[in-house]
PDB file of C-alpha atoms in Angstrom:
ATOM      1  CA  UNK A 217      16.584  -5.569 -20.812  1.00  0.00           C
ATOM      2  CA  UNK A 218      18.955  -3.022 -22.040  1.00  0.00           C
ATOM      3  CA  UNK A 219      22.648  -2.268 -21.609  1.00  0.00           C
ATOM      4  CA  UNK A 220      24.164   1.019 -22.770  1.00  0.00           C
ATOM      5  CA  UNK A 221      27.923   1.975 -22.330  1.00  0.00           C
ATOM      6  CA  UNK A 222      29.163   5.104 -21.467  1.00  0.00           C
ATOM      7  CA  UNK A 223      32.775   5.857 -20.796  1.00  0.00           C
ATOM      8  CA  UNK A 224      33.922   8.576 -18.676  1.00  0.00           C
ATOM      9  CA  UNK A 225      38.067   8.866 -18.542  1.00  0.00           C
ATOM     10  CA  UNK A 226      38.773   5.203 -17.367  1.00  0.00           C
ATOM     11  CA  UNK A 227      35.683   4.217 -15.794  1.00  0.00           C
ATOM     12  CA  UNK A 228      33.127   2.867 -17.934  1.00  0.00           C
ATOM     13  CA  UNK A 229      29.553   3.076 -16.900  1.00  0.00           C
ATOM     14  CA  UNK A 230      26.646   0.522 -18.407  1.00  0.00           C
ATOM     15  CA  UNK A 231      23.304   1.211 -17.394  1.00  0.00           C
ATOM     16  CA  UNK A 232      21.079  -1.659 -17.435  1.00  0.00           C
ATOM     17  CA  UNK A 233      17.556  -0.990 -17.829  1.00  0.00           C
ATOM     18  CA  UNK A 234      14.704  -3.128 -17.335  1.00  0.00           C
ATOM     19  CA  UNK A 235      14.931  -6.531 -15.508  1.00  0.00           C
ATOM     20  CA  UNK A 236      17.756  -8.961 -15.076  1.00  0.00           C
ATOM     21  CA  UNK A 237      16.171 -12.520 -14.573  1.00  0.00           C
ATOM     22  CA  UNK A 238      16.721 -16.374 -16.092  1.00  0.00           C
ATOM     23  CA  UNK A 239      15.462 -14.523 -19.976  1.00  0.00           C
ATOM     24  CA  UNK A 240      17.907 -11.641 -20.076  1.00  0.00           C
ATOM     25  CA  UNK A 241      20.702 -12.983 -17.868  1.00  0.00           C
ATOM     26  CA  UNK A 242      22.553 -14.517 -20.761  1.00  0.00           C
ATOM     27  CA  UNK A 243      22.480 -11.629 -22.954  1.00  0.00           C
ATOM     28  CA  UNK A 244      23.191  -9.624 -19.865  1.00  0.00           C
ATOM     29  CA  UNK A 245      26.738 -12.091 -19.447  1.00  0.00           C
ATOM     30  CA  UNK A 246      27.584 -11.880 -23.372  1.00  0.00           C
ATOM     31  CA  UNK A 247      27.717  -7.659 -23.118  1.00  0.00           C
ATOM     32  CA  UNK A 248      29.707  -7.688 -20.013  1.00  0.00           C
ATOM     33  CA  UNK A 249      32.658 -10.575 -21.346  1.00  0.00           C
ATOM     34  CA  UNK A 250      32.404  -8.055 -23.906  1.00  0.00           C
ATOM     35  CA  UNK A 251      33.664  -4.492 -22.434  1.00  0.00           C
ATOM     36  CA  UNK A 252      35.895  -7.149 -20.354  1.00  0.00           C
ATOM     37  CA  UNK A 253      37.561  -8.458 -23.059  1.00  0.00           C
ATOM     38  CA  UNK A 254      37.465  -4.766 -24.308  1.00  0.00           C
ATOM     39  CA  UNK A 255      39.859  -4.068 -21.515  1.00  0.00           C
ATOM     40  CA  UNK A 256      37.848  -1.845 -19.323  1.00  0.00           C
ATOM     41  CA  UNK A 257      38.919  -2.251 -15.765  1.00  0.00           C
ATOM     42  CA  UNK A 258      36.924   0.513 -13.871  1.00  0.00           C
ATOM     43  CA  UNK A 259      33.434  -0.489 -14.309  1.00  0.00           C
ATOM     44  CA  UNK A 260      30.624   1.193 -12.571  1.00  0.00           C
ATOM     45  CA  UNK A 261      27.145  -0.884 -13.117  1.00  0.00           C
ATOM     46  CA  UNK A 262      24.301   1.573 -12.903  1.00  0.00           C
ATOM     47  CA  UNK A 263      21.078   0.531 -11.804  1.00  0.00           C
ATOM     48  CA  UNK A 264      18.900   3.540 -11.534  1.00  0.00           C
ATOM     49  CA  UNK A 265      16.776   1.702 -14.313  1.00  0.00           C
ATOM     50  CA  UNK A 266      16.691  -1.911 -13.366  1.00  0.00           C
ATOM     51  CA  UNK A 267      13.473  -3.070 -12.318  1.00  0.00           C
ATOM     52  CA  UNK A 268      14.858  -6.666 -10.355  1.00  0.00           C
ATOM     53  CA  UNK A 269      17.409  -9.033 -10.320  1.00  0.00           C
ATOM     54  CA  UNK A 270      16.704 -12.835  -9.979  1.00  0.00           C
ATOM     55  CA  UNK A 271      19.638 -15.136  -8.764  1.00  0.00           C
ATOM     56  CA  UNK A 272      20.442 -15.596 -12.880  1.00  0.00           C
ATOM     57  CA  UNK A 273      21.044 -11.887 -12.661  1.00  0.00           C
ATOM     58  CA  UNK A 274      23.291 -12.485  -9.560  1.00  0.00           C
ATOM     59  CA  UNK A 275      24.965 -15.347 -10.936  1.00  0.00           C
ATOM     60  CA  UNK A 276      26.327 -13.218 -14.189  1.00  0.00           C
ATOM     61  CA  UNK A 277      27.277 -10.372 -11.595  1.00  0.00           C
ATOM     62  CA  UNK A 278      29.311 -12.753  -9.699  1.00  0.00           C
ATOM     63  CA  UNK A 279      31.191 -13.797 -12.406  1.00  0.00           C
ATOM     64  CA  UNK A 280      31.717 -11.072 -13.962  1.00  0.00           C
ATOM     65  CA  UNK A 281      33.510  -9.485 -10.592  1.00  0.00           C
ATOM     66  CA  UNK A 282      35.448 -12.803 -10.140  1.00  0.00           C
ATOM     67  CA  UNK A 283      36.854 -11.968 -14.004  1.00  0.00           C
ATOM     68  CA  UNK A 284      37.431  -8.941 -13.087  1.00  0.00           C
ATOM     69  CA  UNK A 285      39.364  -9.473  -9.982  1.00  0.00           C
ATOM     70  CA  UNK A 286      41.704 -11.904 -11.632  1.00  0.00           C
ATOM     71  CA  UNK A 287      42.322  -9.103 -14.858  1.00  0.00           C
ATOM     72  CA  UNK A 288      42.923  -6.041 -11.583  1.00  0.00           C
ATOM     73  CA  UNK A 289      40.017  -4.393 -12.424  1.00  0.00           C
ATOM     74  CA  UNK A 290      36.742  -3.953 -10.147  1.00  0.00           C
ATOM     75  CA  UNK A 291      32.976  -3.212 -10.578  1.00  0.00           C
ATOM     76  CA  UNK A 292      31.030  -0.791  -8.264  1.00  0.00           C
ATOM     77  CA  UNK A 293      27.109  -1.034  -8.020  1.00  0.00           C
ATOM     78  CA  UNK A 294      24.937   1.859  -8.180  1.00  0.00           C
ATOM     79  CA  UNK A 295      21.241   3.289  -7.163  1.00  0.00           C
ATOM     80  CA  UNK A 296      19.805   0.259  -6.557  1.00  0.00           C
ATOM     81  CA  UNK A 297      16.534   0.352  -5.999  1.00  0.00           C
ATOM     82  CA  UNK A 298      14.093  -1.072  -3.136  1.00  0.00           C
ATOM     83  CA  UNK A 299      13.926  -4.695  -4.416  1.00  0.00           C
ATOM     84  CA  UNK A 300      17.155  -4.834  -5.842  1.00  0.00           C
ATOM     85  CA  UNK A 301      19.205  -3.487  -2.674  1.00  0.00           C
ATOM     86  CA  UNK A 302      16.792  -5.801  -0.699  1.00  0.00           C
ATOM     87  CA  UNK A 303      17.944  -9.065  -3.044  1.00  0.00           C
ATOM     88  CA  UNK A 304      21.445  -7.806  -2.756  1.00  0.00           C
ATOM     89  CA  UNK A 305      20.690  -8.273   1.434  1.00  0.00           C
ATOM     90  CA  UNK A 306      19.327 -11.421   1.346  1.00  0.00           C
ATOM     91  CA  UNK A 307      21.973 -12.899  -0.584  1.00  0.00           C
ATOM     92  CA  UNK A 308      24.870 -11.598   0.733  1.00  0.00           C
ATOM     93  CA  UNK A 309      26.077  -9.445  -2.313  1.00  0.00           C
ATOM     94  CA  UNK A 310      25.977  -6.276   0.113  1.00  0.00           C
ATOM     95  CA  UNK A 311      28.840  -7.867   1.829  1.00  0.00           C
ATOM     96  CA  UNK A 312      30.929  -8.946  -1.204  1.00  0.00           C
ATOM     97  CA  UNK A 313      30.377  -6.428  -3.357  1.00  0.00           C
ATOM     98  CA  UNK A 314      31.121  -2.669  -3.369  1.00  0.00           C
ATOM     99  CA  UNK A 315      27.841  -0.415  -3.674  1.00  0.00           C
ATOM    100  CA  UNK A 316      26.809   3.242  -3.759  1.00  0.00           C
ATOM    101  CA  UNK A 317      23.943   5.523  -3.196  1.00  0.00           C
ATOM    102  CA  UNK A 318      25.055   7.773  -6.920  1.00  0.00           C
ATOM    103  CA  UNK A 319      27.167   7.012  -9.883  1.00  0.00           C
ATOM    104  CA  UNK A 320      29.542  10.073  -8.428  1.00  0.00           C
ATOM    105  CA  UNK A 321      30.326   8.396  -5.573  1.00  0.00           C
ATOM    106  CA  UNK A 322      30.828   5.080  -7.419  1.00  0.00           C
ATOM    107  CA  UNK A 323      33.405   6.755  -9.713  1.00  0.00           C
ATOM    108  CA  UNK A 324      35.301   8.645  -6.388  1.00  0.00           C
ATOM    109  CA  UNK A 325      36.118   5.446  -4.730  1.00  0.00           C
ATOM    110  CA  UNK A 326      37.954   3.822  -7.625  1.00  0.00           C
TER     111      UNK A 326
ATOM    112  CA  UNK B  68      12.221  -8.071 -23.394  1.00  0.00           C
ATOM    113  CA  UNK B  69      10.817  -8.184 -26.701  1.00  0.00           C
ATOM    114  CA  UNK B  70      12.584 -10.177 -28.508  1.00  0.00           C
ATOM    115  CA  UNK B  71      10.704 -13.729 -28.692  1.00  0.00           C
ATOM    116  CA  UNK B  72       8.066 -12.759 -30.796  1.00  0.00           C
ATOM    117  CA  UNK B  73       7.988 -15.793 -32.701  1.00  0.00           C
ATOM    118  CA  UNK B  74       7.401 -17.755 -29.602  1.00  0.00           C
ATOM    119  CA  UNK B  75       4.380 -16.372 -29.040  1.00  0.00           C
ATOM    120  CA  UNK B  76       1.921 -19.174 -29.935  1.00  0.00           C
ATOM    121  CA  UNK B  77      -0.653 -19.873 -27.243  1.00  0.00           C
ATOM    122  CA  UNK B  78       0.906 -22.020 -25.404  1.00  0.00           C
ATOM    123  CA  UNK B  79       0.195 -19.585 -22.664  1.00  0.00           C
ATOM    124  CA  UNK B  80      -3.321 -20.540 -21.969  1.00  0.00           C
ATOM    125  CA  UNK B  81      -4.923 -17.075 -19.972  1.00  0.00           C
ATOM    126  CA  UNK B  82      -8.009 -18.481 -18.738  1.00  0.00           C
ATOM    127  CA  UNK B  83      -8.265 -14.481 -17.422  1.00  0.00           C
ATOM    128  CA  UNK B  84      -9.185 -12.110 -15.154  1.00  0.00           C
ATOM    129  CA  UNK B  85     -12.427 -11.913 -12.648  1.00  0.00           C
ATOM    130  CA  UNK B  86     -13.406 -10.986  -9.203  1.00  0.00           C
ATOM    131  CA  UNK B  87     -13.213 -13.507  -6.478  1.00  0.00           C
ATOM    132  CA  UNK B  88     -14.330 -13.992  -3.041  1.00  0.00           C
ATOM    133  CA  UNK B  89     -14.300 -11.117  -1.339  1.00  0.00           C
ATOM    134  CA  UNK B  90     -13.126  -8.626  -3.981  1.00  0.00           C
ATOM    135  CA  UNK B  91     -10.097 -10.338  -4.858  1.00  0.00           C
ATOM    136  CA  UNK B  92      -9.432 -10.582  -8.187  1.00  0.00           C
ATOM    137  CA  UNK B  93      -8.001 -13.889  -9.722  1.00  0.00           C
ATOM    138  CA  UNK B  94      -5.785 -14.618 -12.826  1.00  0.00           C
ATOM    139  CA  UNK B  95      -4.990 -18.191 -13.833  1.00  0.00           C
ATOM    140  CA  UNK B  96      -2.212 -19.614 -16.481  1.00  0.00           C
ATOM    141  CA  UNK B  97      -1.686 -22.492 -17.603  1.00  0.00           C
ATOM    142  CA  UNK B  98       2.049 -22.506 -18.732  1.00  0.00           C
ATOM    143  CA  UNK B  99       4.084 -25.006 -20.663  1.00  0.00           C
ATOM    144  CA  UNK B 100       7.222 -26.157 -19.463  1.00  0.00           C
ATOM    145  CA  UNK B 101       9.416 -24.197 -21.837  1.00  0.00           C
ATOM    146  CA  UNK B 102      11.779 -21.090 -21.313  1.00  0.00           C
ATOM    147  CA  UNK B 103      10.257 -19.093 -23.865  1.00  0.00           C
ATOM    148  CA  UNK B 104       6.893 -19.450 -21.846  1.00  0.00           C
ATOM    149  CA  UNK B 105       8.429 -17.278 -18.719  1.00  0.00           C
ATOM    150  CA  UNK B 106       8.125 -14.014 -20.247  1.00  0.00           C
ATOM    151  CA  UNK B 107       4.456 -14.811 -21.679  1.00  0.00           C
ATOM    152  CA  UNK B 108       3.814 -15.634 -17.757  1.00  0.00           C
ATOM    153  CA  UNK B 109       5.573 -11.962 -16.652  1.00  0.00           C
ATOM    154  CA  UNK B 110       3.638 -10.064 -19.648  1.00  0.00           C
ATOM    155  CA  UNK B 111      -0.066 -10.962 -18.149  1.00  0.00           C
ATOM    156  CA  UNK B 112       0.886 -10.729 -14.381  1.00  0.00           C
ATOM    157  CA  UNK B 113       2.108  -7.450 -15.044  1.00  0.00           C
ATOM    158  CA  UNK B 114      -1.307  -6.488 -16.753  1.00  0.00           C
ATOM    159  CA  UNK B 115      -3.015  -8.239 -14.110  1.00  0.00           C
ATOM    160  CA  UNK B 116      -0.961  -6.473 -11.395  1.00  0.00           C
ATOM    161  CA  UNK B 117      -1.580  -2.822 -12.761  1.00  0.00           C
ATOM    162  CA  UNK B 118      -5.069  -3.745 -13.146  1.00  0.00           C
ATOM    163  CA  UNK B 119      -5.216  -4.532  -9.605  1.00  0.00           C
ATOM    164  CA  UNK B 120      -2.955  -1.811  -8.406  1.00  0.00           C
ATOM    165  CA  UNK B 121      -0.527  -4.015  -6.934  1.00  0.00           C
ATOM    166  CA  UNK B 122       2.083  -1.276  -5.554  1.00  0.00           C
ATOM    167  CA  UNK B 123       5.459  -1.644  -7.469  1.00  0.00           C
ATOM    168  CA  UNK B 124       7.734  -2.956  -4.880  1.00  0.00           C
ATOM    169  CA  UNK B 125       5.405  -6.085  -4.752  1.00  0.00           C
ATOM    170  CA  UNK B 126       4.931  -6.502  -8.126  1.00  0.00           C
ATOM    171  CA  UNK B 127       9.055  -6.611  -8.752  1.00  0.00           C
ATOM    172  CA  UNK B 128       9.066  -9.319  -5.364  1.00  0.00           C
ATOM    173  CA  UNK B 129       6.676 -11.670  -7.352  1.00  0.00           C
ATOM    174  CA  UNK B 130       7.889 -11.486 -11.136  1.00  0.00           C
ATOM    175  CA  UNK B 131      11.184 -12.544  -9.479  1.00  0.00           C
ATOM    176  CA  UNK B 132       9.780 -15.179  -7.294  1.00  0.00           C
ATOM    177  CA  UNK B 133       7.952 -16.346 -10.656  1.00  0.00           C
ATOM    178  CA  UNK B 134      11.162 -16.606 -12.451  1.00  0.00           C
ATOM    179  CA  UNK B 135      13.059 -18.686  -9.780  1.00  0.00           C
ATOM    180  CA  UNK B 136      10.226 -20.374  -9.057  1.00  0.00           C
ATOM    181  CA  UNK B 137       9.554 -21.347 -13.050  1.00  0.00           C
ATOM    182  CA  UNK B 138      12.835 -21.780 -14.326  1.00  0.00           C
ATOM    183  CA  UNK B 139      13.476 -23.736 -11.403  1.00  0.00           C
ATOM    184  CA  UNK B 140      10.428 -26.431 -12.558  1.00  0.00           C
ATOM    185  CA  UNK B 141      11.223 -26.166 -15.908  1.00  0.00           C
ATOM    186  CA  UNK B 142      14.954 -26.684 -15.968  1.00  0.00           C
ATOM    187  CA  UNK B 143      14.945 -29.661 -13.352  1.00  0.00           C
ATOM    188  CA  UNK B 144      11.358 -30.661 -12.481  1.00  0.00           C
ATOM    189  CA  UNK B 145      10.915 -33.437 -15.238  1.00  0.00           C
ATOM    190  CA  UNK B 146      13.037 -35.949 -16.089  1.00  0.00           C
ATOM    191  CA  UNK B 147      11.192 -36.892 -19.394  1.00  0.00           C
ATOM    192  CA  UNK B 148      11.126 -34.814 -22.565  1.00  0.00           C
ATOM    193  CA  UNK B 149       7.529 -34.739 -22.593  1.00  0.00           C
ATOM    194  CA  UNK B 150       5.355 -31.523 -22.971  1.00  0.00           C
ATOM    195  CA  UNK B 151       3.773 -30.508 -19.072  1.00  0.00           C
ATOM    196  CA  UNK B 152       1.854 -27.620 -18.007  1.00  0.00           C
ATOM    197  CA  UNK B 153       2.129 -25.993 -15.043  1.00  0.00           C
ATOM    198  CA  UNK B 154      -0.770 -24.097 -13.043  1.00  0.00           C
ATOM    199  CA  UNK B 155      -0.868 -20.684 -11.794  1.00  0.00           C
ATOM    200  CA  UNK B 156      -3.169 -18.505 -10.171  1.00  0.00           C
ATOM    201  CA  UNK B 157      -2.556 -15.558  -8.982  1.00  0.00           C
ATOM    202  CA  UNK B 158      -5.122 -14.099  -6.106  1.00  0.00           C
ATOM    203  CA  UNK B 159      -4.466 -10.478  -5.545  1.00  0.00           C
ATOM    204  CA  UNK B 160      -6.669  -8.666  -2.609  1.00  0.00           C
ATOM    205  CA  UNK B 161      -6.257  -5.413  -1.284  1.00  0.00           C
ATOM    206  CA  UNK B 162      -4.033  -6.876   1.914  1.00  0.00           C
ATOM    207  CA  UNK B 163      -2.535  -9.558  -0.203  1.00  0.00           C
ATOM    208  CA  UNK B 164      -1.449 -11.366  -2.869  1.00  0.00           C
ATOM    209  CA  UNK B 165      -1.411 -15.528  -3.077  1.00  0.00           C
ATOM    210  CA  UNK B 166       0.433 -17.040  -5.832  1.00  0.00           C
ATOM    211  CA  UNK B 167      -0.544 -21.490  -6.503  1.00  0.00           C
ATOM    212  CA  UNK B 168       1.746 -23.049  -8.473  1.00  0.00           C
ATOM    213  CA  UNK B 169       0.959 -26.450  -9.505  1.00  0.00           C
ATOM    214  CA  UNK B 170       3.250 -29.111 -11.286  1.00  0.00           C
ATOM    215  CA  UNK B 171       3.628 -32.686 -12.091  1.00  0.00           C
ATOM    216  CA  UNK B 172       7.156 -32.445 -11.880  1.00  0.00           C
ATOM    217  CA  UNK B 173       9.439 -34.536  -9.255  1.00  0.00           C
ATOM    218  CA  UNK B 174       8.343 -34.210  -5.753  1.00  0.00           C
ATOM    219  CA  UNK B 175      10.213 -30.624  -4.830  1.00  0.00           C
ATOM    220  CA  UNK B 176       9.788 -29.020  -1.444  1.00  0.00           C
ATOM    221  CA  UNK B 177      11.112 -25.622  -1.102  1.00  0.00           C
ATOM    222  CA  UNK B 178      11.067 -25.648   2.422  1.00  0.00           C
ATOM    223  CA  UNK B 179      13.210 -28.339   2.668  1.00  0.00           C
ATOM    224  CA  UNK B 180      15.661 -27.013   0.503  1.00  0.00           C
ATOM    225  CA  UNK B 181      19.270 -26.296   2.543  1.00  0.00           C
ATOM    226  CA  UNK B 182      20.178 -22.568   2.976  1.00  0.00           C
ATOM    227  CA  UNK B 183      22.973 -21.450   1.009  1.00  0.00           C
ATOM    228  CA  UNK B 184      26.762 -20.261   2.387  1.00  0.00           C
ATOM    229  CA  UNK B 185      26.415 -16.332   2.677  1.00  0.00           C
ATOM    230  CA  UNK B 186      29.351 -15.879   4.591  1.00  0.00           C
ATOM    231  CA  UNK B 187      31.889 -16.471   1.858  1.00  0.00           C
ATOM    232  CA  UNK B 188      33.935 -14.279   0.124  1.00  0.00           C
ATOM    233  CA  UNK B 189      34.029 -13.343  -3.965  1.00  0.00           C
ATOM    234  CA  UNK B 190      36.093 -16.103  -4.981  1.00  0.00           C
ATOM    235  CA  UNK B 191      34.578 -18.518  -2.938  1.00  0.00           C
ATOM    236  CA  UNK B 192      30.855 -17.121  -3.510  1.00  0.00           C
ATOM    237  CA  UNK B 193      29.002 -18.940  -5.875  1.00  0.00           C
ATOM    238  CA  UNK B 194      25.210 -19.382  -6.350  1.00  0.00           C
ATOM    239  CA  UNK B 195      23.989 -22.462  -5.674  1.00  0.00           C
ATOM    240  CA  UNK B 196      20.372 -22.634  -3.965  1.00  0.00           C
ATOM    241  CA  UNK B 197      20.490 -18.908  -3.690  1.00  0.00           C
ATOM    242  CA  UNK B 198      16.722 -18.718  -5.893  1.00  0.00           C
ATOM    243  CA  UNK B 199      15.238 -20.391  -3.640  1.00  0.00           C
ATOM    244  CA  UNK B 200      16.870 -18.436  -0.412  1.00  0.00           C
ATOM    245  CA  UNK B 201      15.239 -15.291  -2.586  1.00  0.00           C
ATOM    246  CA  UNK B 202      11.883 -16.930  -2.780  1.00  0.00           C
ATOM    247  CA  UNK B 203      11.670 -18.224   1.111  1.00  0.00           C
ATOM    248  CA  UNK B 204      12.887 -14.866   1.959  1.00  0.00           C
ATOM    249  CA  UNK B 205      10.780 -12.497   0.324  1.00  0.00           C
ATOM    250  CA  UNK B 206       6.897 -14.715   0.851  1.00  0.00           C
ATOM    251  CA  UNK B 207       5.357 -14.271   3.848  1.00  0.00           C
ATOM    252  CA  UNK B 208       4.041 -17.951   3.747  1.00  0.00           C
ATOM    253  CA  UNK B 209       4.516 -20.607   2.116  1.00  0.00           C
ATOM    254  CA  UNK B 210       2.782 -24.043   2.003  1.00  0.00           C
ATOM    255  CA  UNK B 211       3.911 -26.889   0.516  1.00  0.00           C
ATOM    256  CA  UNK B 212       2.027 -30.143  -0.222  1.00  0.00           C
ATOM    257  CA  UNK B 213       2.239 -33.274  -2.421  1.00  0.00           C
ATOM    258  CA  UNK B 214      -0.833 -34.353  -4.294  1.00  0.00           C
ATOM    259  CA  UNK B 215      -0.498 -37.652  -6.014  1.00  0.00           C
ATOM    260  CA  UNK B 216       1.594 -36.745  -8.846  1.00  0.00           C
ATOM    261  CA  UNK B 217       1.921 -32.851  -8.106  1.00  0.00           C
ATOM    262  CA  UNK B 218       3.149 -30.042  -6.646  1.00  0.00           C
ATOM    263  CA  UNK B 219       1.270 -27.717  -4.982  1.00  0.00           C
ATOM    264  CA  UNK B 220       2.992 -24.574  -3.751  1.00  0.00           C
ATOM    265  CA  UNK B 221       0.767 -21.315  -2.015  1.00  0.00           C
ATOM    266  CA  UNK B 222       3.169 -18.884  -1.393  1.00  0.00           C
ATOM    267  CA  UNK B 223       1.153 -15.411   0.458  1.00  0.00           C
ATOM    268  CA  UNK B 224       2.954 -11.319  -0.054  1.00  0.00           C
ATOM    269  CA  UNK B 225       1.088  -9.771   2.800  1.00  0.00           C
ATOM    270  CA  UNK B 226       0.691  -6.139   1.431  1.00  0.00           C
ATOM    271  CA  UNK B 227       1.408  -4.656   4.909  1.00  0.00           C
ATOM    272  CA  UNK B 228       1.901  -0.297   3.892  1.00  0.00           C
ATOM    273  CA  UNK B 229       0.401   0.145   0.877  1.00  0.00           C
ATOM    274  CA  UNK B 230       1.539   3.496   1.182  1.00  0.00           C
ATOM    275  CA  UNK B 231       5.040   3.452   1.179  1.00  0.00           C
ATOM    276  CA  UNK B 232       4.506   0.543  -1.482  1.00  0.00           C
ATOM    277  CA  UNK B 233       6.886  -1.178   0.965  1.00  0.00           C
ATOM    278  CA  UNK B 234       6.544  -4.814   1.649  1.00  0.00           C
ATOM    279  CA  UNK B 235       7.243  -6.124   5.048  1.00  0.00           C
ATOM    280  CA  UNK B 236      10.587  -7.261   5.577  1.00  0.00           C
ATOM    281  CA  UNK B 237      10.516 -10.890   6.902  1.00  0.00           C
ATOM    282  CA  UNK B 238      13.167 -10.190   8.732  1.00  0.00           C
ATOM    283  CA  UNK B 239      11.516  -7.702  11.149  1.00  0.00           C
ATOM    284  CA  UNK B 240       8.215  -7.915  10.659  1.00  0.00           C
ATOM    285  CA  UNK B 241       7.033  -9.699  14.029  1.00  0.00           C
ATOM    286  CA  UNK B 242       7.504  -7.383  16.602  1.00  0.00           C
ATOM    287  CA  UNK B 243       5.451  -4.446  14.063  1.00  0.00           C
ATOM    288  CA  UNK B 244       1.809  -5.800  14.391  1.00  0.00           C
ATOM    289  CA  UNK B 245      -0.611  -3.758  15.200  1.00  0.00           C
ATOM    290  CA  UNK B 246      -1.864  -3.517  18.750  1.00  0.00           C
TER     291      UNK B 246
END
């Protein structure tokens, strides 16, 4: 797995790449305390290159948005794959969190 | 990821590929009950499942059934610090892939496990029994039975539209047979 930041005015998009399961999760928490305690606020998560997402992944996504919430800020999910919109489904995360077809319309809806 | 190289004795055992009954083609593990094993286990499925052209969608659905299913043995299956191994085989034909998993962990039926709370909201949300929700959610079938001292989990992908590399949705496959 890979993160990489980029920051466009306020919003800061990371781009995770490759797969977020029980062996990356961890890392994947560490890097996102990290642009939290940062102060970013507006956070787009982009996963055009994520492969899947176990429920470790889903755990560290959940709190991370609960983290968020309580600082005012919010995260915003986007192109999500087959597997990884179909995870999102099953577990309810399509009804919790906010999610979009493109980064652009991720970064409008802030 | 990359980045356990020094892990990377054999405690992996790959007993390999070959072709099965019927044109499937097999691939069994022996794995030991240690984190740093899972991404040994991910690294020869995912040679095994190019191999055998599994389409992607259906590869991504099984390396993340693998990892609930694995973490979930290893990080509460045993109640001794003792070293186990846990059997896999992996039977991939052109309709389907089966996946065995065998352990001689604590007795652990999956399809007994209660459903999780999807109805609640962020702050409320947590994760609890959510891996296995994936995992019951995304196999087709799943058998459970316990043999004396083990575990013995067959959990079937049917590989419905090979086309579309689209598995079918449990949710709405039923009424979609074919006449």
């Amino acid at each position: 797995m890979n993160i990489t930041k980029a920051q466009d005015e306020d919003i800061l998009v990371l781009k995770v790449e490759g797969k977020l399961d029980t062996g990356t999760a961890p890392e994947a928490q560490d890097r996102l305390q990290e642009v939290i305690r940062g102060g970013a606020r507006k956070i787009i998560v982009d996963f055009e290159s994520l492969d899947y997402i176990s429920s470790a992944g889903l755990r560290v996504l959940l709190a991370t948005a609960k983290e968020l919430q309580k600082s005012g800020g919010s995260l915003h999910f986007c192109n999500l794959n087959e597997t990884v919109t179909k995870v999102f489904e099953m577990s309810g995360f399509d009804t919790i969190f906010e999610i979009f077809e493109s980064k652009d319309a991720a970064a409008e809806s802030f | 990821m990359g980045t356990t190289e020094e892990e990377s004795d054999d405690a992996v055992d790959l007993h390999g590929v070959r072709a099965g009954e019927s044109g499937a083609s097999t691939l069994e593990l022996a794995v030991e009950n240690r984190m740093e094993e899972v991404e040994s286990v991910h690294q020869a499925f995912e040679a095994f499942s190019t191999d055998g052209e599994l389409p992607p969608e259906a590869r991504r659905r099984i390396q993340l059934v693998l990892d609930e299913l694995l973490s979930n043995v290893i990080c509460y299956g045993y109640d001794d610090d003792e070293k186990h191994f846990i059997d896999l085989r992996f039977e991939l034909a052109a309709d389907r892939i089966v996946l065995h998993i065998v352990d001689d962990g604590c007795p652990f039926n999956i399809l007994q496990h209660p459903p999780p709370d999807l109805s609640q909201d962020l702050e409320e949300r947590g994760v609890g029994g959510l891996g296995i929700h994936l995992v019951v959610s995304i196999m087709d079938e799943i058998a459970y039975t316990r043999d004396g001292d083990q575990n013995v989990l067959v959990l079937t992908k049917r590989l419905t539209d090979p086309k579309s590399n689209a598995p079918a949705d449990p949710k709405s496959k039923a009424p979609e047979n074919q006449p």
